Tab-separated table of C-alpha atoms in Angstrom:
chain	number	residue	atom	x	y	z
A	5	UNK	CA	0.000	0.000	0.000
A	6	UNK	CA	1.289	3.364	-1.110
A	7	UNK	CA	2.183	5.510	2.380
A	8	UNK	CA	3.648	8.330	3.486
A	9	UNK	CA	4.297	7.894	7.550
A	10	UNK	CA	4.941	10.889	9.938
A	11	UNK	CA	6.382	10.501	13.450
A	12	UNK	CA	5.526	11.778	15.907
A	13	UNK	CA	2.048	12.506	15.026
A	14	UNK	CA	1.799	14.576	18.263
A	15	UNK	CA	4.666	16.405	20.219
A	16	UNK	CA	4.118	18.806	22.934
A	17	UNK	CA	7.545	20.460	23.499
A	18	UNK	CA	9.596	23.615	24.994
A	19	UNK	CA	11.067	26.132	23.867
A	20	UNK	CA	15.072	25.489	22.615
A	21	UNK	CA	14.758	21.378	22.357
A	22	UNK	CA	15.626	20.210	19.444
A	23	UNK	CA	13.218	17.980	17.611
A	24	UNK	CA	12.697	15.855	14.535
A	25	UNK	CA	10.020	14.456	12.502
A	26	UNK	CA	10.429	12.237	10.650
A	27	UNK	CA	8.949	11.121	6.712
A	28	UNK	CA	8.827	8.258	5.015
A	29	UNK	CA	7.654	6.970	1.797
A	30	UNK	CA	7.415	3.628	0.172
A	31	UNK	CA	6.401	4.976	-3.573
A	32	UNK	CA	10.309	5.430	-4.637
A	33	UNK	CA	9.341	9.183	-5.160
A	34	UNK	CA	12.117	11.449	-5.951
A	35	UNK	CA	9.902	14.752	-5.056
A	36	UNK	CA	9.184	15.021	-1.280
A	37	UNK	CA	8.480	18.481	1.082
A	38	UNK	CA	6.969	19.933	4.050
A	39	UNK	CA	4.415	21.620	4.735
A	40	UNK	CA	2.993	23.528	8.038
A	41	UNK	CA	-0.588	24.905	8.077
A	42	UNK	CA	-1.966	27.282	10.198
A	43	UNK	CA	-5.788	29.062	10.831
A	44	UNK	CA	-5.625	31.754	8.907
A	45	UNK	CA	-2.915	31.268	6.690
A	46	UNK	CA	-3.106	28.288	5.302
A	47	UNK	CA	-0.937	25.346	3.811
A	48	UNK	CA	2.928	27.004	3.202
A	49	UNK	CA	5.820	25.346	1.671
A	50	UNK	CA	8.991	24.973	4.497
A	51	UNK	CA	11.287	22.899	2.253
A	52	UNK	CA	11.434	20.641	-0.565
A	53	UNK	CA	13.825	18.090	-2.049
A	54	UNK	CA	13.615	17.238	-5.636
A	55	UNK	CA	16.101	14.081	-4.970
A	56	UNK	CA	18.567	12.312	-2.999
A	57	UNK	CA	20.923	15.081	-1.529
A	58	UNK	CA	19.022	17.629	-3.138
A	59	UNK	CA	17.261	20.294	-1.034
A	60	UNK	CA	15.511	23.926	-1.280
A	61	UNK	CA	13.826	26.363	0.921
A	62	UNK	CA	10.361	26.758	0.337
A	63	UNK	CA	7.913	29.682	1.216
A	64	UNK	CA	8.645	29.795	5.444
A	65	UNK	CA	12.194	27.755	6.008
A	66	UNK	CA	13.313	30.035	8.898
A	67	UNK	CA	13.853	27.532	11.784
A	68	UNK	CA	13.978	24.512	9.960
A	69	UNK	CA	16.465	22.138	8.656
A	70	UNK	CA	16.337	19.424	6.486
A	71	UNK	CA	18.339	16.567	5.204
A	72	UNK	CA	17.696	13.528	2.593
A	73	UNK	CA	19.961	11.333	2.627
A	74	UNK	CA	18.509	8.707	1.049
A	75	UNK	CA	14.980	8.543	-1.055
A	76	UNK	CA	12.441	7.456	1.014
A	77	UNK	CA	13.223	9.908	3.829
A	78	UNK	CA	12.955	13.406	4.582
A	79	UNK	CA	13.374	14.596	8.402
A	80	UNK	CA	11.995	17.720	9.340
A	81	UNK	CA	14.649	19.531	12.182
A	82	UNK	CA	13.978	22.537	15.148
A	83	UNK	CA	17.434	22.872	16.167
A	84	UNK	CA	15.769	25.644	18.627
A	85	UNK	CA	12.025	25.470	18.645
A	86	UNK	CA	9.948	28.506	19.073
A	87	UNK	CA	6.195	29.045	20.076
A	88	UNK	CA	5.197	30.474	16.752
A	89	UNK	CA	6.362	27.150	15.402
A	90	UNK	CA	3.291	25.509	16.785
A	91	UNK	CA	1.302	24.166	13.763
A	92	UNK	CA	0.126	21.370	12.058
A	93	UNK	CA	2.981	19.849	9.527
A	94	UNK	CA	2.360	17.556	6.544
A	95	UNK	CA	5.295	15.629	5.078
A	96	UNK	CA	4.430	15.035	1.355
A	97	UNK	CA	5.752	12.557	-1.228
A	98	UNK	CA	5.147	12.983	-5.217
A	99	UNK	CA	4.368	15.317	-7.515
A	100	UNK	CA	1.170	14.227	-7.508
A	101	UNK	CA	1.183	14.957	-3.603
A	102	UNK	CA	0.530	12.058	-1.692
A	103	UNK	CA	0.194	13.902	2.130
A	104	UNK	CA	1.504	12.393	5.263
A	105	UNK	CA	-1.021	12.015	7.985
A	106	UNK	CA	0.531	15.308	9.737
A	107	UNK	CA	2.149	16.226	13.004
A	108	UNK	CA	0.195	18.385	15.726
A	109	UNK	CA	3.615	20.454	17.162
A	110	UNK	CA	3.272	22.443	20.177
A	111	UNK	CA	6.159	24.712	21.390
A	112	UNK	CA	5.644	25.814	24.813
B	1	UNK	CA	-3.942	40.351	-5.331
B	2	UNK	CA	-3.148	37.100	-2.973
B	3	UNK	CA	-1.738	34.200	-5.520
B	4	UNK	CA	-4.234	31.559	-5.161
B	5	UNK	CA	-7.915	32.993	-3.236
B	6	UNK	CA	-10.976	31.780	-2.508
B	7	UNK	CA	-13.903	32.383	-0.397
B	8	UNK	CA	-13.305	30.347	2.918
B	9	UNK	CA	-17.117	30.192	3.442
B	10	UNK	CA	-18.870	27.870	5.179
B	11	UNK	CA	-21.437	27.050	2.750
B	12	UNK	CA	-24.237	25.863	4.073
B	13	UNK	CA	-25.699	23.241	1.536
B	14	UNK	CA	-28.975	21.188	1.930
B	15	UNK	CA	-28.152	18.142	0.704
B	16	UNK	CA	-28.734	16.707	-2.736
B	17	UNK	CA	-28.621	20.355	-4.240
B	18	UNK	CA	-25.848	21.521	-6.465
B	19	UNK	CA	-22.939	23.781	-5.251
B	20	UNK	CA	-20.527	25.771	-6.882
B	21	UNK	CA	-16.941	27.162	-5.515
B	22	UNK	CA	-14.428	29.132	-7.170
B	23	UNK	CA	-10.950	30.434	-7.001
B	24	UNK	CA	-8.736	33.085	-8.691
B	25	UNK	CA	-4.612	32.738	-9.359
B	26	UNK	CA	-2.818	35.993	-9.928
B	27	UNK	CA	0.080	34.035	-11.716
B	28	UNK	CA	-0.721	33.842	-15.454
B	29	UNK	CA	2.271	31.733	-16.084
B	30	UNK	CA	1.061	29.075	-13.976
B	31	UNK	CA	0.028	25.433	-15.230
B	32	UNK	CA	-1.049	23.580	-13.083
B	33	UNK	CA	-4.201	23.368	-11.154
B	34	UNK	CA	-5.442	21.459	-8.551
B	35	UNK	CA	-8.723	20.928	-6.375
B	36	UNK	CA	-8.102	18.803	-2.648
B	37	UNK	CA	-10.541	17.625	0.184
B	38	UNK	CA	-9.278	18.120	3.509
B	39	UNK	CA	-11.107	16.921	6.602
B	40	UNK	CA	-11.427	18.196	9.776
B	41	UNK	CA	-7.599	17.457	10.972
B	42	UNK	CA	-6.822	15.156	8.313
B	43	UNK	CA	-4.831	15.558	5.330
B	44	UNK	CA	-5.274	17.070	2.069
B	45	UNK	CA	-5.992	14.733	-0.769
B	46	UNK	CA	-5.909	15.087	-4.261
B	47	UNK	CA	-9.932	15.094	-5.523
B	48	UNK	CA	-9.249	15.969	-9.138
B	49	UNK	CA	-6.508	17.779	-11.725
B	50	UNK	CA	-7.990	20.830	-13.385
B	51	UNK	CA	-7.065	20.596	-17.181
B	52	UNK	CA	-7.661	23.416	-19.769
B	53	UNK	CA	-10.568	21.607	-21.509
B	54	UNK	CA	-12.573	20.916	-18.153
B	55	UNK	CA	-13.032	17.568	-16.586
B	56	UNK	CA	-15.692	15.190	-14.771
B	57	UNK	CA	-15.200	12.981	-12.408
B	58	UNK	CA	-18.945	11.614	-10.882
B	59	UNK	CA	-20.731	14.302	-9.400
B	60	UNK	CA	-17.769	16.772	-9.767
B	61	UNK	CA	-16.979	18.919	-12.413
B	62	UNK	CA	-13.694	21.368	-12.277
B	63	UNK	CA	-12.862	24.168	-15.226
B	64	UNK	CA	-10.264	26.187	-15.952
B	65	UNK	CA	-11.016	29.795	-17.275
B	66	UNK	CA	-7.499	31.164	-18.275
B	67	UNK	CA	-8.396	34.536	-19.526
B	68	UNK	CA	-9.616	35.588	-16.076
B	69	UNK	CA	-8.026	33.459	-13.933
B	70	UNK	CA	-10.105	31.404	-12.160
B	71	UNK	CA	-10.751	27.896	-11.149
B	72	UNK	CA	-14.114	26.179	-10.360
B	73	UNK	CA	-15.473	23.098	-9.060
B	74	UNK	CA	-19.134	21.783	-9.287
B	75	UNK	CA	-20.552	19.399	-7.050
B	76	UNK	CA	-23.797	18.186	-7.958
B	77	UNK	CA	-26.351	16.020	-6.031
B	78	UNK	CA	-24.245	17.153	-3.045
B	79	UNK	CA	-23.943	14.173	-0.228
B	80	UNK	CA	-23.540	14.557	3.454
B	81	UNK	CA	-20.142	12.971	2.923
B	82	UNK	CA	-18.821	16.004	0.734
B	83	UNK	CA	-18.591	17.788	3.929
B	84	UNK	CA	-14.912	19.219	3.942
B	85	UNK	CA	-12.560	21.603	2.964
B	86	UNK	CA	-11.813	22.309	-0.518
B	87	UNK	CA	-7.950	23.746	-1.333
B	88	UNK	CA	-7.150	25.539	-4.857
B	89	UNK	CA	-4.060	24.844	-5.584
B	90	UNK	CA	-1.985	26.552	-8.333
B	91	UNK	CA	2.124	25.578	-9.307
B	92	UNK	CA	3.451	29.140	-8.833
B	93	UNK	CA	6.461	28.963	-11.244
B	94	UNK	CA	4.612	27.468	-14.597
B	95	UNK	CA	6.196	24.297	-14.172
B	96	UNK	CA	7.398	21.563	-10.949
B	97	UNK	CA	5.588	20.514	-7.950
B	98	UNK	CA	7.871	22.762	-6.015
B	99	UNK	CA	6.232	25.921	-7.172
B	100	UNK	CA	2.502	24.902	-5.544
B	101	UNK	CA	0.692	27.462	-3.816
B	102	UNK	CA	-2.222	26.120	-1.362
B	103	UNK	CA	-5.685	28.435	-1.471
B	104	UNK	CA	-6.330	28.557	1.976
B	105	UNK	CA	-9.700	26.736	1.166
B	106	UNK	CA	-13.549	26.833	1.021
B	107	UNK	CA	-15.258	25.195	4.017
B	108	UNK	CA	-18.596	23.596	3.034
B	109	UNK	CA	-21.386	22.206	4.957
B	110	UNK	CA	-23.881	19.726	3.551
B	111	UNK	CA	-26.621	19.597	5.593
B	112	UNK	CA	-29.886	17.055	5.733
């Protein structure tokens, strides 16, 4: 079955500890990103890899890192989370846009 | 004029009637277009692809209207199931799934 995974799907943390989520896929997709969306504003781009070792900064990367090492994952990194980094983040595989199930982040 | 906007609603359908939901792009290079369902915190999913000649899937009908810049999607003999967000999206950059911008959606209510 074709899946994107997220993990955590919840995190309550403070502010300053780093964090990860992590993606997966299992569709061999070369296109992956993130996503965080927020009342108001919407769905906005963080990052986005377009292959192995290939990265970009999307719409809002400020406070984010990235890394994709290999294909089928695509970690999402706080070195130093914030409050205003308190969202709702979708990993997402494919150019067709398969969406991970999302991660409910809150910063403290 | 925001890239990709729509009216965030709700509407408030009764159900079995016909509803109709637009959304404007300010980039005229872009193309690609898009219509997603999102539930109530779940994730988007792709409904349908909006090509230049129009296209039906079921009960749902999406067009393209390039000279003005808008998308639309028809949902006819609505169900209480259809109850969800809908997200316009457009590729920003005429080309790539890196370039998508997300409409921040139209909420609609189908109602018994």
């Amino acid at each position: 079955e074709a899946q994107v995974t997220q993990n955590p799907r919840y995190l309550i943390t403070v502010t300053g500890k780093k964090l990860t989520v992590t993606c997966s896929q299992n569709m061999n997709h070369e296109y992956m990103s993130w996503y965080r969306q927020d009342p108001g504003l919407g769905l906005r781009q963080i990052y986005y890899s377009m292959n192995v070792e290939v990265t970009d900064k999307g719409d809002v990367p400020e406070g984010y890192k990235v890394s994709r090492k290999e294909k089928r994952n695509f970690p999402l990194i706080l070195e130093s989370p914030s409050p205003n980094q308190t969202s709702l983040y979708f990993c997402v595989s494919g150019y067709e846009q398969y969406f991970g199930p999302g991660t409910r982040l809150t910063v403290t | 004029r925001k890239e990709v906007e729509q009216d965030p609603g709700p509407f408030n359908v009764p159900e079995g009637a016909t509803v109709a939901f637009n959304c404007t792009y300010s980039n005229s290079a872009s193309q690609s277009f898009f219509w997603y369902r999102q539930d109530c915190r779940k994730e988007p999913k792709l409904l349908m692809s909006v090509y230049s000649s129009g296209n039906e899937d079921g009960r749902f009908t999406a067009q393209l209207n390039r000279a003005s810049q808008y998308i639309s999607l028809l949902i006819r003999d609505s169900k209480l199931s259809d109850s969800a967000t809908y997200l316009c999206v457009v590729n920003k950059r005429g080309g790539g799934a890196d370039g998508l911008t997300f409409g921040k959606g139209t909420h609609l209510i189908i109602q018994p």
